[in-house]
Amino acid sequence: MSDESGCIFCKIIAGEIPCFGLREDDETIAFMDINPVTRGHALVIHKAHHRDLFAIPAENAAAVTRAAQAVARAVQATLQPEGLNLLQCNGPAAKQSVMHFHMHVIPRNIGDGLTMNWDLVQGDMEAIGALAERIRNNM
Ligand code: 5GP
Ligand code: ZN
């Protein structure tokens, strides 16, 4: 494990920072991204702090991937997007901004204009919370 002091995702795991939670199991939690690049953008993380793909044990990464599949299915059932990306970023050139391994679940639609590197723009919290409830209902 690398340094978890000050890690925003460790604070979410500890309940020190709120989130719109979607799913939790022994190893992982999933919640809505508050700067969604598309409607329904969610994140899945392991409860143990590891910086990135190079640091995380394979079995922990596998647990995150299993959880991401469950979240993707619920997002798909809720929003019926035309596509969906799983994305995982490592290092500055890949635009990793939170140094705690995580998987993005990103619903996609043709013409949504999403490019690979995006700026963080805060979303409408009321709308994100309402959507989280709809996705949870499909979990
Ligand atoms: P990265 O750029 O590291 O691949 O992705 C980190 C993601 O975490 C970004 O999409 C960003 O919007 C999200 N994020 C950062 N801080 C918070 C937070 O406090 N709460 C939630 N729900 N998401 C966050
Ligand atoms: Zn962390």
PDB file of C-alpha atoms and ligand atoms in Angstrom:
ATOM      1  CA  MET A   1       0.000   0.000   0.000  1.00  0.00           C
ATOM      2  CA  SER A   2       1.139   3.542  -0.633  1.00  0.00           C
ATOM      3  CA  ASP A   3       0.434   6.643   1.443  1.00  0.00           C
ATOM      4  CA  GLU A   4      -3.282   7.012   2.109  1.00  0.00           C
ATOM      5  CA  SER A   5      -3.136  10.133   4.281  1.00  0.00           C
ATOM      6  CA  GLY A   6      -5.156  12.858   2.610  1.00  0.00           C
ATOM      7  CA  CYS A   7      -6.588  10.465   0.005  1.00  0.00           C
ATOM      8  CA  ILE A   8     -10.080  11.655  -0.920  1.00  0.00           C
ATOM      9  CA  PHE A   9     -11.284   8.135  -1.773  1.00  0.00           C
ATOM     10  CA  CYS A  10     -10.025   6.741   1.568  1.00  0.00           C
ATOM     11  CA  LYS A  11     -12.040   9.525   3.211  1.00  0.00           C
ATOM     12  CA  ILE A  12     -15.139   8.414   1.268  1.00  0.00           C
ATOM     13  CA  ILE A  13     -14.528   4.794   2.377  1.00  0.00           C
ATOM     14  CA  ALA A  14     -14.204   5.985   5.987  1.00  0.00           C
ATOM     15  CA  GLY A  15     -17.466   7.939   5.683  1.00  0.00           C
ATOM     16  CA  GLU A  16     -15.678  11.233   6.332  1.00  0.00           C
ATOM     17  CA  ILE A  17     -16.803  12.613   2.959  1.00  0.00           C
ATOM     18  CA  PRO A  18     -20.297  11.892   1.602  1.00  0.00           C
ATOM     19  CA  CYS A  19     -20.975  10.205  -1.700  1.00  0.00           C
ATOM     20  CA  PHE A  20     -23.909   9.023  -3.752  1.00  0.00           C
ATOM     21  CA  GLY A  21     -23.276   5.340  -3.091  1.00  0.00           C
ATOM     22  CA  LEU A  22     -24.368   2.644  -5.521  1.00  0.00           C
ATOM     23  CA  ARG A  23     -23.002  -0.609  -4.213  1.00  0.00           C
ATOM     24  CA  GLU A  24     -20.730  -2.060  -1.541  1.00  0.00           C
ATOM     25  CA  ASP A  25     -19.241  -5.483  -0.894  1.00  0.00           C
ATOM     26  CA  ASP A  26     -16.486  -6.764   1.414  1.00  0.00           C
ATOM     27  CA  GLU A  27     -13.730  -5.400  -0.836  1.00  0.00           C
ATOM     28  CA  THR A  28     -15.163  -2.576  -2.954  1.00  0.00           C
ATOM     29  CA  ILE A  29     -17.476   0.408  -3.033  1.00  0.00           C
ATOM     30  CA  ALA A  30     -19.087   2.147  -6.019  1.00  0.00           C
ATOM     31  CA  PHE A  31     -20.463   5.674  -6.145  1.00  0.00           C
ATOM     32  CA  MET A  32     -21.366   8.438  -8.570  1.00  0.00           C
ATOM     33  CA  ASP A  33     -18.640  10.726  -9.915  1.00  0.00           C
ATOM     34  CA  ILE A  34     -19.464  14.306  -8.874  1.00  0.00           C
ATOM     35  CA  ASN A  35     -17.813  15.707 -12.018  1.00  0.00           C
ATOM     36  CA  PRO A  36     -19.602  13.468 -14.511  1.00  0.00           C
ATOM     37  CA  VAL A  37     -18.225  13.412 -18.040  1.00  0.00           C
ATOM     38  CA  THR A  38     -21.494  11.843 -19.163  1.00  0.00           C
ATOM     39  CA  ARG A  39     -24.782  11.296 -17.329  1.00  0.00           C
ATOM     40  CA  GLY A  40     -24.426   8.220 -15.114  1.00  0.00           C
ATOM     41  CA  HIS A  41     -20.616   8.386 -14.746  1.00  0.00           C
ATOM     42  CA  ALA A  42     -19.717   6.185 -11.753  1.00  0.00           C
ATOM     43  CA  LEU A  43     -16.542   5.065  -9.974  1.00  0.00           C
ATOM     44  CA  VAL A  44     -15.558   1.744  -8.420  1.00  0.00           C
ATOM     45  CA  ILE A  45     -12.724   1.481  -5.897  1.00  0.00           C
ATOM     46  CA  HIS A  46     -11.115  -1.105  -3.670  1.00  0.00           C
ATOM     47  CA  LYS A  47     -11.358  -0.418   0.065  1.00  0.00           C
ATOM     48  CA  ALA A  48      -7.593  -0.905   0.380  1.00  0.00           C
ATOM     49  CA  HIS A  49      -5.524   2.069  -0.747  1.00  0.00           C
ATOM     50  CA  HIS A  50      -3.218   1.326  -3.661  1.00  0.00           C
ATOM     51  CA  ARG A  51      -1.988   4.082  -5.909  1.00  0.00           C
ATOM     52  CA  ASP A  52      -2.493   2.622  -9.360  1.00  0.00           C
ATOM     53  CA  LEU A  53      -2.484  -0.442 -11.602  1.00  0.00           C
ATOM     54  CA  PHE A  54       1.187  -1.033 -10.928  1.00  0.00           C
ATOM     55  CA  ALA A  55       0.741  -1.073  -7.143  1.00  0.00           C
ATOM     56  CA  ILE A  56      -2.539  -2.904  -6.662  1.00  0.00           C
ATOM     57  CA  PRO A  57      -2.467  -6.698  -6.170  1.00  0.00           C
ATOM     58  CA  ALA A  58      -4.086  -8.562  -9.072  1.00  0.00           C
ATOM     59  CA  GLU A  59      -6.802 -10.061  -6.867  1.00  0.00           C
ATOM     60  CA  ASN A  60      -7.812  -6.577  -5.669  1.00  0.00           C
ATOM     61  CA  ALA A  61      -7.973  -5.321  -9.257  1.00  0.00           C
ATOM     62  CA  ALA A  62     -10.095  -8.359 -10.093  1.00  0.00           C
ATOM     63  CA  ALA A  63     -12.532  -7.501  -7.280  1.00  0.00           C
ATOM     64  CA  VAL A  64     -12.854  -3.947  -8.661  1.00  0.00           C
ATOM     65  CA  THR A  65     -13.469  -5.311 -12.173  1.00  0.00           C
ATOM     66  CA  ARG A  66     -16.165  -7.701 -10.920  1.00  0.00           C
ATOM     67  CA  ALA A  67     -17.891  -4.826  -9.099  1.00  0.00           C
ATOM     68  CA  ALA A  68     -17.541  -2.574 -12.166  1.00  0.00           C
ATOM     69  CA  GLN A  69     -19.377  -5.176 -14.243  1.00  0.00           C
ATOM     70  CA  ALA A  70     -22.267  -5.156 -11.749  1.00  0.00           C
ATOM     71  CA  VAL A  71     -22.371  -1.336 -11.798  1.00  0.00           C
ATOM     72  CA  ALA A  72     -22.172  -1.268 -15.608  1.00  0.00           C
ATOM     73  CA  ARG A  73     -25.131  -3.645 -15.845  1.00  0.00           C
ATOM     74  CA  ALA A  74     -27.212  -1.472 -13.510  1.00  0.00           C
ATOM     75  CA  VAL A  75     -26.231   1.731 -15.343  1.00  0.00           C
ATOM     76  CA  GLN A  76     -27.097   0.046 -18.644  1.00  0.00           C
ATOM     77  CA  ALA A  77     -30.493  -1.048 -17.305  1.00  0.00           C
ATOM     78  CA  THR A  78     -31.188   2.447 -15.939  1.00  0.00           C
ATOM     79  CA  LEU A  79     -30.098   4.662 -18.827  1.00  0.00           C
ATOM     80  CA  GLN A  80     -29.871   2.352 -21.855  1.00  0.00           C
ATOM     81  CA  PRO A  81     -26.869   4.201 -23.316  1.00  0.00           C
ATOM     82  CA  GLU A  82     -25.652   3.263 -26.798  1.00  0.00           C
ATOM     83  CA  GLY A  83     -22.313   2.203 -25.333  1.00  0.00           C
ATOM     84  CA  LEU A  84     -20.290   2.145 -22.144  1.00  0.00           C
ATOM     85  CA  ASN A  85     -16.585   2.538 -21.390  1.00  0.00           C
ATOM     86  CA  LEU A  86     -14.672   1.103 -18.467  1.00  0.00           C
ATOM     87  CA  LEU A  87     -11.665   3.364 -18.010  1.00  0.00           C
ATOM     88  CA  GLN A  88      -8.761   3.203 -15.584  1.00  0.00           C
ATOM     89  CA  CYS A  89      -6.048   5.899 -15.559  1.00  0.00           C
ATOM     90  CA  ASN A  90      -2.456   5.709 -14.315  1.00  0.00           C
ATOM     91  CA  GLY A  91      -0.090   8.650 -14.006  1.00  0.00           C
ATOM     92  CA  PRO A  92      -0.178  12.309 -15.056  1.00  0.00           C
ATOM     93  CA  ALA A  93      -0.126  11.796 -18.823  1.00  0.00           C
ATOM     94  CA  ALA A  94      -3.119   9.472 -18.444  1.00  0.00           C
ATOM     95  CA  LYS A  95      -4.809  12.237 -16.396  1.00  0.00           C
ATOM     96  CA  GLN A  96      -4.970  10.307 -13.134  1.00  0.00           C
ATOM     97  CA  SER A  97      -6.050  12.924 -10.595  1.00  0.00           C
ATOM     98  CA  VAL A  98      -6.883  10.749  -7.547  1.00  0.00           C
ATOM     99  CA  MET A  99      -4.019   8.501  -6.501  1.00  0.00           C
ATOM    100  CA  HIS A 100      -6.189   5.605  -5.319  1.00  0.00           C
ATOM    101  CA  PHE A 101      -6.790   2.899  -7.951  1.00  0.00           C
ATOM    102  CA  HIS A 102     -10.262   3.295  -9.436  1.00  0.00           C
ATOM    103  CA  MET A 103     -12.335   2.219 -12.401  1.00  0.00           C
ATOM    104  CA  HIS A 104     -14.561   4.665 -14.253  1.00  0.00           C
ATOM    105  CA  VAL A 105     -17.926   3.401 -15.554  1.00  0.00           C
ATOM    106  CA  ILE A 106     -18.866   5.828 -18.324  1.00  0.00           C
ATOM    107  CA  PRO A 107     -22.116   5.484 -20.286  1.00  0.00           C
ATOM    108  CA  ARG A 108     -21.643   6.610 -23.902  1.00  0.00           C
ATOM    109  CA  ASN A 109     -23.925   7.824 -26.638  1.00  0.00           C
ATOM    110  CA  ILE A 110     -23.108   8.515 -30.258  1.00  0.00           C
ATOM    111  CA  GLY A 111     -22.207  12.177 -30.633  1.00  0.00           C
ATOM    112  CA  ASP A 112     -21.673  12.764 -26.900  1.00  0.00           C
ATOM    113  CA  GLY A 113     -18.416  14.507 -27.799  1.00  0.00           C
ATOM    114  CA  LEU A 114     -16.382  12.896 -25.020  1.00  0.00           C
ATOM    115  CA  THR A 115     -12.661  12.920 -25.673  1.00  0.00           C
ATOM    116  CA  MET A 116     -10.128  10.862 -23.725  1.00  0.00           C
ATOM    117  CA  ASN A 117      -8.757  13.665 -21.516  1.00  0.00           C
ATOM    118  CA  TRP A 118     -11.408  15.842 -19.931  1.00  0.00           C
ATOM    119  CA  ASP A 119     -11.603  18.750 -17.515  1.00  0.00           C
ATOM    120  CA  LEU A 120     -13.299  18.303 -14.118  1.00  0.00           C
ATOM    121  CA  VAL A 121     -16.621  20.158 -14.152  1.00  0.00           C
ATOM    122  CA  GLN A 122     -18.887  19.718 -11.144  1.00  0.00           C
ATOM    123  CA  GLY A 123     -22.318  18.282 -11.916  1.00  0.00           C
ATOM    124  CA  ASP A 124     -25.818  19.056 -10.600  1.00  0.00           C
ATOM    125  CA  MET A 125     -25.795  17.319  -7.186  1.00  0.00           C
ATOM    126  CA  GLU A 126     -29.587  16.932  -7.027  1.00  0.00           C
ATOM    127  CA  ALA A 127     -29.680  15.263 -10.441  1.00  0.00           C
ATOM    128  CA  ILE A 128     -26.712  12.988  -9.605  1.00  0.00           C
ATOM    129  CA  GLY A 129     -28.359  11.904  -6.340  1.00  0.00           C
ATOM    130  CA  ALA A 130     -31.659  11.147  -8.059  1.00  0.00           C
ATOM    131  CA  LEU A 131     -29.891   9.128 -10.740  1.00  0.00           C
ATOM    132  CA  ALA A 132     -27.901   7.197  -8.106  1.00  0.00           C
ATOM    133  CA  GLU A 133     -31.182   6.047  -6.579  1.00  0.00           C
ATOM    134  CA  ARG A 134     -32.454   4.838  -9.964  1.00  0.00           C
ATOM    135  CA  ILE A 135     -29.214   2.906 -10.635  1.00  0.00           C
ATOM    136  CA  ARG A 136     -29.233   1.359  -7.128  1.00  0.00           C
ATOM    137  CA  ASN A 137     -32.733   0.103  -7.853  1.00  0.00           C
ATOM    138  CA  ASN A 138     -31.302  -1.848 -10.812  1.00  0.00           C
ATOM    139  CA  MET A 139     -28.360  -3.296  -8.840  1.00  0.00           C
TER     140      MET A 139
HETATM  141  P1  5GP B   1      -8.998  10.138 -12.435  1.00  0.00           P
HETATM  142  O1  5GP B   1      -8.865  11.449 -13.180  1.00  0.00           O
HETATM  143  O2  5GP B   1      -8.002  10.073 -11.309  1.00  0.00           O
HETATM  144  O3  5GP B   1      -8.985   8.942 -13.323  1.00  0.00           O
HETATM  145  O4  5GP B   1     -10.449  10.167 -11.805  1.00  0.00           O
HETATM  146  C1  5GP B   1     -10.755  10.667 -10.543  1.00  0.00           C
HETATM  147  C2  5GP B   1     -12.231  10.943 -10.523  1.00  0.00           C
HETATM  148  O5  5GP B   1     -12.630  11.186  -9.197  1.00  0.00           O
HETATM  149  C3  5GP B   1     -12.629  12.185 -11.344  1.00  0.00           C
HETATM  150  O6  5GP B   1     -13.513  11.806 -12.388  1.00  0.00           O
HETATM  151  C4  5GP B   1     -13.275  13.097 -10.322  1.00  0.00           C
HETATM  152  O7  5GP B   1     -14.398  13.741 -10.829  1.00  0.00           O
HETATM  153  C5  5GP B   1     -13.650  12.149  -9.208  1.00  0.00           C
HETATM  154  N1  5GP B   1     -13.674  12.776  -7.902  1.00  0.00           N
HETATM  155  C6  5GP B   1     -12.733  13.597  -7.357  1.00  0.00           C
HETATM  156  N2  5GP B   1     -13.102  13.971  -6.110  1.00  0.00           N
HETATM  157  C7  5GP B   1     -14.296  13.373  -5.869  1.00  0.00           C
HETATM  158  C8  5GP B   1     -15.177  13.385  -4.730  1.00  0.00           C
HETATM  159  O8  5GP B   1     -14.948  14.014  -3.705  1.00  0.00           O
HETATM  160  N3  5GP B   1     -16.330  12.652  -4.841  1.00  0.00           N
HETATM  161  C9  5GP B   1     -16.630  11.936  -5.972  1.00  0.00           C
HETATM  162  N4  5GP B   1     -17.779  11.253  -5.980  1.00  0.00           N
HETATM  163  N5  5GP B   1     -15.815  11.901  -7.051  1.00  0.00           N
HETATM  164  C10 5GP B   1     -14.660  12.622  -6.999  1.00  0.00           C
HETATM  165 ZN    ZN B   2      -6.945   6.009  -0.791  1.00  0.00          ZN
END
